[in-house]
XYZ file of C-alpha atoms in Angstrom:
457
model
C 66.658 -62.245 10.536
C 63.968 -63.465 12.632
C 64.343 -61.095 16.344
C 63.133 -63.477 19.190
C 61.804 -61.682 22.438
C 62.569 -62.907 25.676
C 61.471 -62.561 28.910
C 64.201 -60.031 30.438
C 66.013 -60.430 33.628
C 63.941 -57.988 35.941
C 65.561 -58.344 39.399
C 67.942 -60.226 40.896
C 64.752 -61.752 42.784
C 62.702 -62.887 39.841
C 62.538 -65.735 38.001
C 59.381 -65.208 36.054
C 57.018 -63.411 34.903
C 52.900 -62.764 33.892
C 51.624 -61.840 30.393
C 49.429 -59.005 31.534
C 48.330 -57.478 27.849
C 50.114 -57.353 24.758
C 50.134 -53.794 22.916
C 50.623 -55.282 19.799
C 49.126 -58.370 17.476
C 50.564 -60.655 14.804
C 51.260 -59.078 11.578
C 51.778 -55.022 13.258
C 54.741 -53.911 11.610
C 56.441 -52.313 14.974
C 59.916 -49.666 15.366
C 62.396 -50.644 17.497
C 62.013 -49.800 21.479
C 58.386 -49.533 21.088
C 56.342 -51.158 23.575
C 54.608 -54.940 22.879
C 53.832 -55.926 25.937
C 52.896 -55.838 29.263
C 54.909 -57.674 31.921
C 53.828 -58.748 35.856
C 55.961 -59.693 39.026
C 55.257 -59.875 41.880
C 57.669 -57.107 42.948
C 56.697 -54.764 39.556
C 54.953 -54.305 36.184
C 57.067 -53.171 33.185
C 56.206 -52.779 29.271
C 59.133 -54.623 26.777
C 59.983 -52.627 24.608
C 61.049 -54.166 20.794
C 64.781 -55.406 20.268
C 64.638 -54.423 16.992
C 61.782 -53.287 14.146
C 60.231 -55.552 11.600
C 57.095 -57.338 11.933
C 55.167 -59.666 14.750
C 55.694 -62.641 13.414
C 54.445 -65.318 16.307
C 53.119 -64.534 19.586
C 54.054 -67.493 21.797
C 53.275 -66.584 25.161
C 48.997 -66.141 26.111
C 47.514 -63.088 28.521
C 47.460 -65.179 31.448
C 50.394 -67.264 31.088
C 53.674 -67.149 33.667
C 56.593 -67.285 31.196
C 60.566 -67.921 32.879
C 63.276 -65.814 33.013
C 64.876 -66.161 28.933
C 61.826 -67.973 27.289
C 60.342 -66.738 23.876
C 57.398 -63.882 24.299
C 57.433 -63.743 20.563
C 58.776 -63.457 17.136
C 59.693 -60.533 14.396
C 60.737 -60.915 11.254
C 61.951 -57.381 9.558
C 58.684 -56.331 7.256
C 59.053 -57.710 4.119
C 60.227 -60.907 5.040
C 58.489 -63.694 3.931
C 55.489 -65.049 5.746
C 55.709 -66.104 9.132
C 55.179 -69.304 8.638
C 58.187 -70.104 7.459
C 59.279 -69.276 10.454
C 59.773 -72.300 13.161
C 58.427 -71.421 16.951
C 59.131 -73.438 20.211
C 57.197 -72.243 22.586
C 57.735 -73.215 26.614
C 56.846 -75.757 27.497
C 54.105 -74.940 29.828
C 52.127 -76.820 33.634
C 49.596 -78.583 31.608
C 46.496 -77.089 33.210
C 43.849 -79.366 34.451
C 40.546 -79.349 33.468
C 37.363 -79.939 35.134
C 35.814 -83.597 35.476
C 32.546 -83.966 34.018
C 29.995 -84.319 36.845
C 28.860 -88.464 36.890
C 25.545 -89.274 35.794
C 23.967 -90.757 39.348
C 20.008 -91.792 39.344
C 17.557 -89.814 40.641
C 17.579 -91.099 44.461
C 13.507 -90.828 45.096
C 12.234 -87.606 47.210
C 13.534 -88.059 51.598
C 12.122 -86.238 53.898
C 15.230 -85.261 55.680
C 15.787 -81.753 56.788
C 18.919 -79.410 56.591
C 19.569 -75.978 58.589
C 19.318 -73.121 56.925
C 18.777 -74.775 53.607
C 16.001 -76.748 53.939
C 14.499 -80.005 52.476
C 16.377 -82.453 49.734
C 13.783 -80.847 47.112
C 13.168 -77.482 45.660
C 11.140 -76.297 42.290
C 13.458 -75.471 39.071
C 12.855 -73.577 36.638
C 10.749 -75.791 34.784
C 8.445 -76.604 37.390
C 9.745 -79.364 39.001
C 11.589 -80.819 41.906
C 15.411 -80.445 42.188
C 17.081 -82.720 44.528
C 20.428 -81.836 46.907
C 22.350 -84.346 48.089
C 23.012 -84.392 51.949
C 26.706 -83.551 51.082
C 25.675 -79.699 48.768
C 23.111 -79.778 51.445
C 26.174 -79.399 54.364
C 27.978 -77.052 51.735
C 25.327 -74.873 50.941
C 24.550 -74.416 54.767
C 27.969 -73.888 55.283
C 28.749 -71.543 53.266
C 25.240 -69.604 53.243
C 24.627 -69.981 49.059
C 20.902 -69.966 47.956
C 20.689 -73.426 46.019
C 18.284 -71.989 43.842
C 20.814 -69.883 42.664
C 23.517 -72.424 41.301
C 23.066 -73.974 38.134
C 23.204 -77.760 38.227
C 24.349 -80.103 35.756
C 22.832 -82.997 36.441
C 19.944 -84.821 35.998
C 16.858 -82.850 36.097
C 19.376 -79.824 36.935
C 20.861 -81.577 39.900
C 23.876 -79.770 41.845
C 26.627 -81.426 42.609
C 29.226 -81.131 44.733
C 31.722 -80.004 41.911
C 29.308 -78.208 40.574
C 28.917 -76.089 44.225
C 32.429 -75.598 44.079
C 32.970 -74.016 40.651
C 29.537 -71.855 41.739
C 31.792 -70.696 44.942
C 35.204 -70.476 43.171
C 33.631 -67.969 40.372
C 32.396 -65.686 43.127
C 35.346 -65.723 45.494
C 37.323 -64.800 42.608
C 34.656 -61.970 41.463
C 32.656 -63.312 39.008
C 29.086 -63.356 38.205
C 28.118 -66.637 37.587
C 24.845 -67.687 35.874
C 21.979 -68.396 38.227
C 18.613 -70.325 38.115
C 15.643 -68.320 38.711
C 13.016 -69.987 41.705
C 9.583 -68.723 41.284
C 8.007 -69.615 44.619
C 4.923 -72.505 44.097
C 1.905 -71.462 44.911
C 1.035 -73.981 47.583
C 4.232 -72.466 50.068
C 5.799 -76.028 49.595
C 9.398 -76.169 51.134
C 11.536 -74.144 49.580
C 15.804 -74.756 49.001
C 14.846 -71.037 49.689
C 12.441 -68.398 49.764
C 14.175 -65.594 47.698
C 13.470 -64.553 45.066
C 16.872 -64.962 42.194
C 16.567 -61.632 41.210
C 16.890 -60.001 45.349
C 20.619 -61.591 45.689
C 21.628 -60.451 48.259
C 25.374 -61.207 50.992
C 23.777 -64.059 52.986
C 24.527 -65.598 56.219
C 25.281 -69.020 57.230
C 23.727 -70.792 60.189
C 25.587 -70.335 63.439
C 28.612 -72.068 63.882
C 28.457 -75.255 65.563
C 31.386 -75.420 68.479
C 34.470 -76.516 67.232
C 33.279 -75.344 63.503
C 36.264 -72.983 61.734
C 33.763 -69.628 61.059
C 33.289 -68.685 57.136
C 32.418 -65.148 56.649
C 29.232 -64.786 54.246
C 29.720 -65.321 50.395
C 27.372 -61.660 48.189
C 26.153 -63.122 45.438
C 26.706 -60.063 42.467
C 23.368 -59.393 41.055
C 22.855 -57.142 38.085
C 23.922 -53.546 38.417
C 26.497 -55.008 41.046
C 30.082 -53.959 39.084
C 32.652 -56.346 39.789
C 36.569 -56.257 39.381
C 38.897 -58.456 39.810
C 41.871 -57.601 41.025
C 44.560 -56.549 39.049
C 47.936 -58.748 39.987
C 49.641 -56.747 42.249
C 46.463 -55.822 44.423
C 46.284 -59.211 44.500
C 50.151 -59.205 45.464
C 49.973 -56.376 48.213
C 46.480 -57.516 50.069
C 47.676 -61.505 50.860
C 51.514 -59.436 51.514
C 49.216 -56.947 54.332
C 47.436 -59.954 55.350
C 50.563 -61.903 55.904
C 52.296 -58.634 57.835
C 48.705 -58.347 60.035
C 48.372 -61.860 61.113
C 51.783 -62.641 61.363
C 53.449 -59.899 63.080
C 51.690 -58.477 66.611
C 51.215 -54.796 65.662
C 51.585 -51.824 68.186
C 50.773 -48.570 67.100
C 52.131 -44.813 69.266
C 51.299 -41.553 67.999
C 53.430 -38.000 68.607
C 52.088 -34.718 68.585
C 55.347 -32.715 66.500
C 55.675 -29.016 66.316
C 57.530 -28.693 62.576
C 56.844 -25.055 63.029
C 60.866 -24.810 61.959
C 60.933 -27.121 60.059
C 58.453 -25.305 57.513
C 60.186 -22.083 58.187
C 63.671 -23.927 57.006
C 61.554 -24.954 53.838
C 59.964 -22.304 53.232
C 63.381 -19.805 53.317
C 65.148 -22.480 51.048
C 62.220 -23.795 48.521
C 63.363 -21.273 45.891
C 67.060 -21.416 46.087
C 66.219 -25.359 46.057
C 63.967 -25.397 43.317
C 66.372 -23.850 41.099
C 69.544 -25.545 41.792
C 68.246 -29.175 41.697
C 65.246 -28.729 39.704
C 62.622 -29.731 41.420
C 60.782 -28.755 43.903
C 62.031 -29.374 47.885
C 58.619 -31.046 50.009
C 58.698 -32.123 53.465
C 59.090 -35.836 52.647
C 62.878 -35.606 53.055
C 63.167 -33.351 56.194
C 60.608 -36.548 57.547
C 63.079 -39.108 55.889
C 66.183 -37.298 57.207
C 65.044 -37.323 60.864
C 63.774 -40.488 60.641
C 67.433 -42.040 59.430
C 69.516 -40.073 61.881
C 66.291 -41.645 64.804
C 67.202 -45.367 63.540
C 70.985 -44.602 63.358
C 70.623 -44.238 67.247
C 67.858 -47.367 67.963
C 69.475 -49.443 65.533
C 67.247 -52.421 66.566
C 63.711 -50.747 64.650
C 66.153 -51.232 61.493
C 65.876 -54.657 62.097
C 64.279 -57.996 59.913
C 62.880 -60.995 61.706
C 64.215 -64.059 60.521
C 62.510 -67.003 61.222
C 63.165 -67.380 65.241
C 66.088 -64.282 65.504
C 65.825 -60.681 64.614
C 68.730 -59.331 62.490
C 70.042 -56.098 62.915
C 70.927 -54.504 59.656
C 73.840 -52.944 58.951
C 72.366 -50.580 56.202
C 69.073 -48.508 56.612
C 67.705 -48.922 53.721
C 64.572 -46.720 53.370
C 61.575 -47.300 52.037
C 58.917 -44.357 51.445
C 55.338 -45.811 50.248
C 54.368 -43.983 46.567
C 51.102 -44.655 45.711
C 50.013 -45.515 42.040
C 46.775 -45.826 39.381
C 47.559 -49.293 40.231
C 48.137 -49.882 43.583
C 50.877 -49.121 46.077
C 54.624 -49.101 45.867
C 57.928 -48.924 48.192
C 60.621 -48.400 45.950
C 63.845 -47.654 48.595
C 66.674 -45.898 48.847
C 70.146 -47.743 49.762
C 72.385 -46.968 52.346
C 70.771 -43.818 53.385
C 72.294 -43.621 56.337
C 75.478 -41.974 54.741
C 72.911 -39.173 52.900
C 72.488 -35.485 53.004
C 69.164 -33.988 53.100
C 69.848 -33.165 49.662
C 70.847 -36.488 49.078
C 67.791 -37.846 50.135
C 65.447 -35.482 48.612
C 67.313 -36.222 45.148
C 67.040 -40.124 45.994
C 63.100 -39.348 46.441
C 62.383 -37.455 43.077
C 64.950 -39.966 41.122
C 62.725 -42.837 42.232
C 59.200 -40.531 42.176
C 60.234 -40.096 37.986
C 60.518 -43.955 37.789
C 57.473 -44.359 39.347
C 55.505 -41.952 37.325
C 57.024 -42.976 34.054
C 56.692 -46.811 34.663
C 60.489 -47.669 35.000
C 61.134 -48.614 38.531
C 62.479 -52.151 38.711
C 62.268 -55.149 40.938
C 65.468 -53.971 42.698
C 64.162 -50.404 42.863
C 61.785 -52.715 45.723
C 63.607 -54.495 47.018
C 65.808 -54.864 50.466
C 63.969 -52.525 52.782
C 64.821 -51.984 56.149
C 62.198 -49.575 57.670
C 59.472 -47.341 55.519
C 57.912 -43.607 55.524
C 54.711 -43.870 54.667
C 53.061 -39.980 53.197
C 48.965 -40.843 52.372
C 49.015 -37.429 51.856
C 47.712 -34.398 53.512
C 44.357 -33.563 52.838
C 41.942 -35.251 56.076
C 44.794 -37.399 56.887
C 44.929 -36.384 61.048
C 46.682 -39.928 62.066
C 46.951 -43.106 60.830
C 48.560 -46.718 61.459
C 49.742 -48.353 58.592
C 50.705 -51.673 57.986
C 54.292 -53.084 58.111
C 56.158 -53.746 55.349
C 57.339 -57.383 56.144
C 59.489 -58.444 57.254
C 60.512 -55.405 58.021
C 59.535 -54.453 62.213
C 58.605 -50.846 61.688
C 56.951 -48.678 59.528
C 56.147 -44.533 59.853
C 53.086 -43.272 59.007
C 53.028 -39.151 58.531
C 49.670 -37.003 59.562
C 48.302 -34.088 58.115
C 50.744 -30.672 58.257
C 48.378 -27.946 59.656
C 48.611 -24.813 61.690
C 46.977 -25.134 65.444
C 46.496 -23.407 68.336
C 49.039 -24.870 71.322
C 50.229 -24.340 74.441
C 53.351 -23.136 74.841
C 55.570 -21.751 77.756
C 57.305 -17.824 77.310
C 59.127 -16.237 79.563
C 58.635 -19.122 82.328
C 54.351 -18.415 81.457
C 51.906 -19.880 79.360
C 50.757 -18.839 76.884
C 48.408 -19.798 73.355
C 50.620 -19.355 70.105
C 49.501 -20.755 66.498
C 51.871 -23.601 65.186
C 52.672 -25.674 62.551
C 51.654 -29.717 64.171
C 52.032 -33.263 62.468
C 51.145 -36.005 63.908
C 53.565 -38.670 63.495
C 52.442 -42.792 63.700
C 54.773 -45.773 64.324
C 53.308 -49.691 63.985
C 56.075 -51.355 65.243
C 56.387 -55.793 65.506
C 55.823 -56.489 69.352
C 58.250 -59.703 68.959
C 61.302 -57.353 68.777
C 59.979 -54.572 69.700
C 59.236 -53.043 73.392
C 56.986 -50.297 74.088
C 59.399 -48.275 75.578
C 62.125 -48.933 72.803
C 59.147 -47.483 70.355
C 58.041 -44.618 72.288
C 61.827 -43.704 72.857
C 62.692 -43.995 68.773
C 59.312 -42.303 67.464
C 60.322 -39.512 70.806
C 63.768 -39.078 69.288
C 62.290 -38.537 65.398
C 59.688 -36.003 66.780
C 62.671 -33.894 68.545
C 65.062 -33.717 65.273
C 62.261 -33.275 63.052
C 60.898 -29.913 65.959
C 64.701 -28.596 66.347
C 64.618 -29.317 62.116
C 68.716 -29.122 62.053
C 69.020 -29.283 58.518
C 71.614 -28.196 55.665
C 69.715 -27.664 52.810
């Protein structure tokens, strides 16, 4: 009996997934639970295992297709069954993709002496040595985008570049592609050109000065041979969209505190061996910083909030996001109801999420619902920095490098220089909701809790 491989439900808010890579092909014999395909959603990337053993009779969904939850991805027949041709498979309906229209063939107009700023006259020498003519609208777009028209392949008569040709060329550049280009050798007589720069020396082209009231358009770099073009992965696209949205919607304000973590580091050093034997994993500094953040959030609940329209929602639960790096980009899994956890409980939760991320078993639900985030970019060369707020939260705390430094301390009423273990904590907050006084008080309190290091391990 044939087995359908379907798109699973990978979180309450996930309704579809995109096929990123098939790990098998039609005709392959697979075992139960063997990974078949890599799926990407707006929350997480994961592998779909085989629901049973057999042979891949048909692959229904192609790489790049976006498939709704429950739709068939592939069909598995028991190994030894008759040919897959007898299986009837109904592919999920997908929205038809619009095909670009072929450019209309228009009569070649006579050369005009008109000039377009930054691009040149209407005619330029083609690869075959003839004139290439451009319409005023093509010249205008090329001037605005800073495009060398001699590098744009044309589909019109005599290699004429249409508006559609230019748009395709721009779309290819923006998607990270390396479009074909026509070489435009300079004429011996020094006649006016679309560009005097040879095609083999392409570089970032700059648009002409913007006219008053015109929207700014950044220059578009045209890749040349030897450049490495790496198209964004789906996760990188989502990260980029999230970061740009956050920076353009939340007025970020940053503030920094210097923290003496000598007591916290001594506490960790004292208990790390016994902790490792008892728990089975190492005790890092991150759970201590996370626990201090949770305690401070209890005292300043307005920092544990989300913006919803024209309102701020002060969250009942502290769902602490912990930023974690992966080879494919940043993930922020969430520790739910952290307000009720001890330091040891938070350490266990962080370790559990870390393992799930490393084993690529993290789910969409593990990444949803955060109310505040802690980020720890690394120990080396990280004095301090301001992280971008994880929407729709209103704050994110970024840990700096833990390092011993000489500092001035007071001993018996007199100043003295001592070697202490120091760290910077940097808070980014949303000024729509959090004012400077609240942000500074929250950060100061977090720092003092870490300095006191009154934690039970």
